[in-house]
Amino acid sequence: MSSDEDDLPPTEPGSPAEKEDVEELLETDPELENDSFDDIQVIESVDDKLPVTFPEPDNDSNNSFDDDDVKDITQTDTMSENSNCIGKVSLKTSKNRKTKPITDEVTKKRAFNETLGSSSSSSEASDTLNDSEYVLMDVEESQSQKPSRSYSLRTRAPDNGIEESNDPEFLVSTFDTKTSLRKKRHFLDNGEFFTDKQTVPVDEETKKKWAKMTSPPPEALKALNQFYGHKTFREKQWDVVRNFLAGNDQFVLMSTGYGKSVCYQLPSLLLNSLTVVVSPLISLMNDQVTTLVAKGIDAIKLDGDSSQKDWDRITNNIARIRFIYMSPEMITSNRGLELLAECGEYLSLLAIDEAHCVSQWGHDFRSSYRHLASIRNRSQLCNIPLIALTATATVRVRGDVIQNLKLRQPRITTTSFDRKNLYITVHPSKDLVNDLNGFLTLDKTKGPHFGGPTIVYCQTKLMVDNVNSALRQMGVRSAHYHAGLTKNQREKAHTDFMRDKITTIVATVAFGMGIDKPDVRNVIHYGCPKDIESYYQEMGRAGRDGGPSICRVFWAPKDMITNKFKLRNSNLTEEVIENQTMMLRQLELVLSTMGCRRFQLLKHFDPTYQKPAVPQPDCCDQCTEMLNGNLDTSSSTIDVSKEARWLFQVIHEMYSGKTGIGKAIEFLRGSTKEEWRMKTLTQKNLFGVGKNLSAKWWTELGKALRLAGYLGDVRTPQMKFGSCVTLTDSSEKWFLLGKELKVDSTPILLQGKKEKPPPGAPKTPATSRSHSAANQTDDKKILGSVKRLTYKSANEDERLQNMKVENDESLPEKIRTLRSRLDDLRVEMATMYEMAPFQIAPNSVLDSFANIRPNS
Ligand SMILES: Nc1ncnc2c1ncn2[C@@H]1O[C@H](COP(=O)(O)OP(=O)(O)OP(=O)(O)O)[C@@H](O)[C@H]1O
């Protein structure tokens, strides 16, 4: 029995470098399975200065680009003097710091953490103590500050009024000991950003009435505006809320960055009730809790690190807590289930976020999610609606989730997977520096950058460090983020990125889940992503504000081999490996297709997705090439009827699912090794019939037919590697009835089928085409109609150009200067209040300010 050669991993990775690569890959990032990043809190290191010259890469530190931590102290202090909130504590403590150099700001933050007894204190304290840059505050002193604390957290009372909480312990828990949150509270309490918020009373009758309304009532719109600042619901968001009001279970599939949080959070805010949310990562929970508390909404998280005090606080204050975020392990523990029972009448909704983790057919299966079904076995929870939400689920995953969570007659809401503001482009990876250098833009204050906040994803820690070093050598303000760094380093990189202190973060995929930075303009994969679903999820971190953004992949075929090798050596079951291999193949097709990449991507999630009749502007590099006449529009599919028929016949008649495709290809190409198999006349006719096409071409055809569902894999228990090839129902049906068989073309398939041009003949557009979007030619050819001439390349699109507004020479100097000053002012305010700049004002608002220049 022979195995499928094209699928065989190298028995021994070839070069030492390759070997290293593979070994590195086999080290899994602990975050992927069991994230232990805990909460992202205050910046721990602040005494770095903006380098006058760009630093040499320093892989052990992310600390090179701070310049404003020191100057913001005075501003913060001033603010604190005028408020009766926590700021005062910080001021006092900062005067009594120990002698080691440390800024007031750090002292102040430390004082908070000490005073308030951080929930993550144990692990964090040890992390901090090891960090020689810091000096712990005198604990006695900080504790002596305790009585002077005074808060004014608003909570929504059952009568819907605003009440001042007088329970400092509860406040400590909801504040999650974050200095930044107190500052945000200062904003809230002084009404600088938000006006008073209160929920609307919704009794049973109103609930029923609203559940029938296809358009949201004014009260719901008001709540949406008050809590989230959105004027209208996005399509289907209200449908989800009203399905909840009708008491239905739900499965919600909304694309990345669409706004699922509103769907499961608004119900509690409308009803003054409690929602328990299951979330897979601590960092995700922290992010959500932080955001909610900053809005003045009472939310708390419970995970393995939570203390008895945290639990008590919940039980003592259950009436006013709106959200409890729990890990799947926690909620399914006896303690978690007891808590759910105790929540009683206050509990109105159970939300399972990232619900694709339930299914082993998804890209991020977590066994802990499988046990969530036990929630439904509790009689007292039977009537609580359950909502499962995800951005990435195929039809198979959806079915699996619904079945496993025991959703009862769930309402299914789906939005399009298409994120139209994301432009997809793919390049061959050759030389790290040259690959990336061409996409950098020089800016006076930001240094070289990729045209806005950028995440660069790499598959291994080693690669992250290499890319980060290279970028820093090029002068890019970048930092690295992966499991091999200390918690402080990761937190600092994260905070610096959120606050635009750095323009680029180079990370393993551990970075991103739960990171809601809306203005990420580029997601770059340096190296092939894990599979098509991971790719979709990761690229989805770009452009959450709806602004045009670019998703680039740099890859080489060897990345696929490494990914396959990693899969084959995993502990997953055969069935799961097969599924993931399929997802990897789908990704390969997106990366290597000669047609529209977006279509290839979206059709994985939605097989009914219709291919646009003509190439679309702002879609992908392939469409741009087609619009510019550099790529033949007809080349996105290829007719392989004749060759497929030969291949099916050989597989069926000669090998009957007992060998890999390699043997069948050898037979078709007339290899003497297979000659002896000819017995019947048909077999004789087939022997060597495909010798004009290369083995590589046939292997590619095999892959395409597998992807299209015409060929299947069979693996026997004895087989260590590879698989045998077999016909599927589709191929058998086609063989009997079909006339034409078209598959998605790839460069190999296209080139192989082309007749060899006579020597000296000019190359065809498709073969001469460079993969690099940077090399697009201006020499546009007309495809069929003059209208084509009016199309622009994606890089010429006004919306994309707006991203580089500061470099646009045609803009009047005045507006440019104003926009740049607004930017600086925003960063200054963000630093002062320890918020991210986008939280102060989104880019669109600054653009409007600069363009309209209001004078009142
Ligand atoms: N109705 C709305 N109008 C305008 N913006 C909205 C609306 N609803 C949500 N958003 C914005 O969309 C962005 C994404 O929201 P959210 O984090 O809930 O997305 P998500 O669906 O959970 O995405 P992901 O699956 O990628 O985590 C946020 O910046 C949010 O403010």
mmCIF file with all atom_site columns, C-alpha atoms in Angstrom, residues 375-383:
data_model
loop_
_atom_site.group_PDB
_atom_site.id
_atom_site.type_symbol
_atom_site.label_atom_id
_atom_site.label_alt_id
_atom_site.label_comp_id
_atom_site.label_asym_id
_atom_site.label_entity_id
_atom_site.label_seq_id
_atom_site.pdbx_PDB_ins_code
_atom_site.Cartn_x
_atom_site.Cartn_y
_atom_site.Cartn_z
_atom_site.occupancy
_atom_site.B_iso_or_equiv
_atom_site.pdbx_formal_charge
_atom_site.auth_seq_id
_atom_site.auth_comp_id
_atom_site.auth_asym_id
_atom_site.auth_atom_id
_atom_site.pdbx_PDB_model_num
ATOM 1 C CA . ILE A 1 375 ? -26.025 24.032 32.078 1.00 0.00 ? 375 ILE A CA 1
ATOM 2 C CA . ARG A 1 376 ? -29.224 23.061 30.337 1.00 0.00 ? 376 ARG A CA 1
ATOM 3 C CA . ASN A 1 377 ? -29.637 20.018 32.579 1.00 0.00 ? 377 ASN A CA 1
ATOM 4 C CA . ARG A 1 378 ? -30.319 22.269 35.534 1.00 0.00 ? 378 ARG A CA 1
ATOM 5 C CA . SER A 1 379 ? -34.044 22.562 35.923 1.00 0.00 ? 379 SER A CA 1
ATOM 6 C CA . GLN A 1 380 ? -33.925 26.080 37.333 1.00 0.00 ? 380 GLN A CA 1
ATOM 7 C CA . LEU A 1 381 ? -32.075 27.256 34.229 1.00 0.00 ? 381 LEU A CA 1
ATOM 8 C CA . CYS A 1 382 ? -34.376 25.641 31.740 1.00 0.00 ? 382 CYS A CA 1
ATOM 9 C CA . ASN A 1 383 ? -36.343 28.773 31.051 1.00 0.00 ? 383 ASN A CA 1
#
